[in-house]
């Protein structure tokens, strides 16, 4: 696979393994930095506003730890990519489940119902200071999910670490996904087409 990043560098401001995987699949090389912010301290009523505000806060937190003056002087620009995601269920924003009971409640709600993911991507050019972000929404419809599958997912534990406890790429969940209106990469945390578009606009 060709390396698309020969004319610029990328820092992925995320500790998410799936975001790393998706960005690598897109043909980019990058370094990693995570933003240690208190996500609960940032509140917005609309999910689109919340994920954009969180991506901005993550970028700002990382910028404070970087020698920005050095990036301005470099010939090749460095792009910082930050993102965030929430799940929306019956109009309510869902972040990572607080515990197993909340994860169980979330998953039982999806059974035979529907949810949406709202994810943001923000690209900041450290050389020029240019910054642009957008969000992407995907609707997911479910068949009935058996209780034993829900218990298995909670026992495995991965659902506790993702927004809304929603893991449609998990092999145990896939048979119960009726329809996805949007892209799987967006559901997993990094919409490829939007990320590519913002990278091109930021250069």
Short mmCIF file of C-alpha atoms in Angstrom, two decimals:
data_model
loop_
_atom_site.label_atom_id
_atom_site.label_comp_id
_atom_site.label_asym_id
_atom_site.label_seq_id
_atom_site.Cartn_x
_atom_site.Cartn_y
_atom_site.Cartn_z
CA UNK A 1 0.00 0.00 0.00
CA UNK A 2 1.30 3.43 -0.89
CA UNK A 3 2.08 5.84 1.92
CA UNK A 4 -0.11 8.89 1.36
CA UNK A 5 1.85 10.93 3.90
CA UNK A 6 5.05 11.62 1.95
CA UNK A 7 4.29 15.38 1.71
CA UNK A 8 3.06 15.86 5.28
CA UNK A 9 2.98 14.22 8.70
CA UNK A 10 0.02 13.15 10.83
CA UNK A 11 -0.49 12.95 14.57
CA UNK A 12 -3.55 10.93 15.56
CA UNK A 13 -4.83 12.40 18.81
CA UNK A 14 -6.57 9.26 20.04
CA UNK A 15 -5.98 6.21 22.21
CA UNK A 16 -8.63 4.24 20.29
CA UNK A 17 -7.31 1.04 18.69
CA UNK A 18 -10.09 1.05 16.08
CA UNK A 19 -9.27 4.62 15.00
CA UNK A 20 -5.60 3.64 14.62
CA UNK A 21 -6.61 0.63 12.53
CA UNK A 22 -8.90 2.64 10.26
CA UNK A 23 -6.34 5.41 9.65
CA UNK A 24 -3.67 2.80 8.83
CA UNK A 25 -6.11 1.05 6.44
CA UNK A 26 -6.50 4.40 4.66
CA UNK A 27 -2.78 4.33 3.79
CA UNK A 28 -1.51 6.95 6.23
CA UNK A 29 1.50 6.74 8.49
CA UNK A 30 1.15 8.60 11.78
CA UNK A 31 2.33 9.05 15.32
CA UNK A 32 0.04 8.80 18.33
CA UNK A 33 -0.80 11.17 21.16
CA UNK A 34 -3.74 10.91 23.51
CA UNK A 35 -5.59 13.83 25.02
CA UNK A 36 -6.21 13.36 28.70
CA UNK A 37 -9.29 15.53 29.13
CA UNK A 38 -12.27 15.27 31.45
CA UNK A 39 -14.91 14.53 28.82
CA UNK A 40 -17.72 14.72 31.39
CA UNK A 41 -16.83 18.39 32.04
CA UNK A 42 -17.97 19.29 28.51
CA UNK A 43 -21.74 19.27 28.09
CA UNK A 44 -23.85 20.15 25.06
CA UNK A 45 -27.49 19.34 24.43
CA UNK A 46 -27.11 18.41 20.77
CA UNK A 47 -24.95 15.35 19.99
CA UNK A 48 -23.40 17.07 16.96
CA UNK A 49 -22.30 20.01 19.09
CA UNK A 50 -20.97 17.71 21.84
CA UNK A 51 -18.73 15.60 19.57
CA UNK A 52 -17.38 18.72 17.86
CA UNK A 53 -16.66 20.39 21.23
CA UNK A 54 -14.90 17.25 22.49
CA UNK A 55 -12.74 16.96 19.35
CA UNK A 56 -11.78 20.65 19.78
CA UNK A 57 -10.96 20.14 23.47
CA UNK A 58 -8.81 17.11 22.64
CA UNK A 59 -6.92 19.10 19.99
CA UNK A 60 -6.39 22.02 22.39
CA UNK A 61 -5.10 19.70 25.13
CA UNK A 62 -2.60 18.07 22.76
CA UNK A 63 -1.48 21.43 21.33
CA UNK A 64 -0.53 22.58 24.83
CA UNK A 65 1.96 19.69 25.02
CA UNK A 66 3.51 20.26 21.57
CA UNK A 67 6.30 22.68 20.54
CA UNK A 68 4.00 24.45 18.04
CA UNK A 69 6.70 26.98 17.02
CA UNK A 70 8.83 24.09 15.71
CA UNK A 71 5.97 22.82 13.52
CA UNK A 72 5.47 26.30 12.04
CA UNK A 73 9.12 26.36 10.86
CA UNK A 74 9.11 22.88 9.31
CA UNK A 75 8.86 22.58 5.52
CA UNK A 76 6.33 19.74 5.64
CA UNK A 77 3.08 20.47 7.48
CA UNK A 78 1.96 18.28 10.37
CA UNK A 79 -1.75 17.57 10.73
CA UNK A 80 -3.33 16.73 14.07
CA UNK A 81 -6.49 14.58 13.81
CA UNK A 82 -8.86 14.41 16.77
CA UNK A 83 -12.32 12.91 16.96
CA UNK A 84 -15.13 11.87 19.26
CA UNK A 85 -18.27 9.80 19.10
CA UNK A 86 -21.53 9.36 20.96
CA UNK A 87 -24.52 7.11 20.47
CA UNK A 88 -28.01 8.60 20.33
CA UNK A 89 -30.93 6.44 21.49
CA UNK A 90 -34.49 7.84 21.56
CA UNK A 91 -33.06 11.35 21.46
CA UNK A 92 -30.73 10.80 24.44
CA UNK A 93 -26.94 11.03 24.16
CA UNK A 94 -25.12 7.93 25.36
CA UNK A 95 -21.42 7.85 26.16
CA UNK A 96 -19.44 4.88 27.54
CA UNK A 97 -21.51 2.78 29.99
CA UNK A 98 -20.68 3.55 33.64
CA UNK A 99 -20.91 -0.13 34.64
CA UNK A 100 -22.22 -3.56 33.60
CA UNK A 101 -25.80 -2.75 34.62
CA UNK A 102 -25.88 0.33 32.40
CA UNK A 103 -24.31 -1.62 29.51
CA UNK A 104 -27.04 -4.27 29.91
CA UNK A 105 -29.76 -1.59 29.91
CA UNK A 106 -28.26 -0.01 26.76
CA UNK A 107 -28.05 -3.30 24.85
CA UNK A 108 -31.56 -4.41 25.83
CA UNK A 109 -32.83 -1.08 24.48
CA UNK A 110 -31.20 -1.67 21.07
CA UNK A 111 -32.81 -5.11 20.77
CA UNK A 112 -35.55 -4.80 18.15
CA UNK A 113 -34.97 -1.06 18.07
CA UNK A 114 -32.64 1.48 16.55
CA UNK A 115 -29.79 3.79 17.52
CA UNK A 116 -27.51 6.28 15.79
CA UNK A 117 -23.82 7.10 16.07
CA UNK A 118 -22.70 10.71 15.76
CA UNK A 119 -18.96 11.09 15.23
CA UNK A 120 -16.72 14.09 14.67
CA UNK A 121 -13.41 14.54 12.88
CA UNK A 122 -11.27 17.64 13.41
CA UNK A 123 -8.06 18.32 11.46
CA UNK A 124 -5.63 21.00 12.66
CA UNK A 125 -2.67 22.05 10.51
CA UNK A 126 0.13 22.78 13.02
CA UNK A 127 2.14 24.73 10.44
CA UNK A 128 -0.56 27.14 9.27
CA UNK A 129 -3.00 27.04 12.19
CA UNK A 130 -5.87 26.06 9.85
CA UNK A 131 -8.52 23.98 11.59
CA UNK A 132 -11.68 22.38 10.26
CA UNK A 133 -14.07 19.80 11.61
CA UNK A 134 -17.29 18.11 10.59
CA UNK A 135 -19.56 15.37 11.93
CA UNK A 136 -21.12 12.24 10.47
CA UNK A 137 -24.27 10.39 11.57
CA UNK A 138 -25.14 6.74 10.97
CA UNK A 139 -28.49 5.06 11.73
CA UNK A 140 -28.42 1.42 12.92
CA UNK A 141 -31.46 -0.86 13.07
CA UNK A 142 -31.46 -4.07 15.12
CA UNK A 143 -33.38 -7.34 15.19
CA UNK A 144 -34.14 -8.86 18.60
CA UNK A 145 -30.87 -9.56 20.46
CA UNK A 146 -31.16 -12.64 22.73
CA UNK A 147 -30.41 -12.13 26.43
CA UNK A 148 -27.62 -14.74 26.33
CA UNK A 149 -25.82 -12.73 23.63
CA UNK A 150 -26.13 -9.57 25.73
CA UNK A 151 -24.70 -11.39 28.77
CA UNK A 152 -21.85 -12.80 26.66
CA UNK A 153 -20.97 -9.29 25.43
CA UNK A 154 -20.94 -7.91 28.98
CA UNK A 155 -18.78 -10.81 30.17
CA UNK A 156 -16.28 -10.14 27.35
CA UNK A 157 -16.16 -6.53 28.55
CA UNK A 158 -15.45 -4.64 25.30
CA UNK A 159 -18.91 -3.01 25.33
CA UNK A 160 -17.95 -1.16 28.53
CA UNK A 161 -15.28 0.82 26.67
CA UNK A 162 -17.23 2.17 23.70
CA UNK A 163 -19.87 4.88 23.32
CA UNK A 164 -23.32 3.55 24.11
CA UNK A 165 -21.92 0.04 24.55
CA UNK A 166 -22.41 -0.28 20.80
CA UNK A 167 -20.11 -2.72 18.97
CA UNK A 168 -21.80 -3.70 15.73
CA UNK A 169 -18.55 -5.07 14.28
CA UNK A 170 -18.42 -7.72 17.05
CA UNK A 171 -19.11 -11.18 15.50
CA UNK A 172 -21.68 -11.90 18.24
CA UNK A 173 -23.64 -8.75 17.36
CA UNK A 174 -23.42 -8.84 13.55
CA UNK A 175 -26.24 -11.40 13.01
CA UNK A 176 -28.65 -9.10 14.85
CA UNK A 177 -27.89 -5.95 12.86
CA UNK A 178 -30.80 -5.49 10.45
CA UNK A 179 -29.64 -2.39 8.57
CA UNK A 180 -26.90 0.24 8.70
CA UNK A 181 -27.66 3.56 6.97
CA UNK A 182 -24.15 4.99 6.61
CA UNK A 183 -20.66 3.50 6.77
CA UNK A 184 -19.26 0.92 9.19
CA UNK A 185 -15.98 2.87 9.57
CA UNK A 186 -18.00 5.83 10.87
CA UNK A 187 -19.75 3.57 13.41
CA UNK A 188 -16.33 2.28 14.47
CA UNK A 189 -15.13 5.81 15.19
CA UNK A 190 -13.45 7.32 12.12
CA UNK A 191 -15.40 7.99 8.89
CA UNK A 192 -12.86 7.44 6.10
CA UNK A 193 -14.36 9.68 3.40
CA UNK A 194 -14.81 12.62 5.80
CA UNK A 195 -11.29 12.20 7.21
CA UNK A 196 -9.75 12.15 3.72
CA UNK A 197 -11.75 15.24 2.73
CA UNK A 198 -10.68 17.23 5.80
CA UNK A 199 -7.02 16.22 5.38
CA UNK A 200 -7.05 17.51 1.79
CA UNK A 201 -8.74 20.76 2.85
CA UNK A 202 -6.25 21.31 5.66
CA UNK A 203 -3.16 21.05 3.43
#
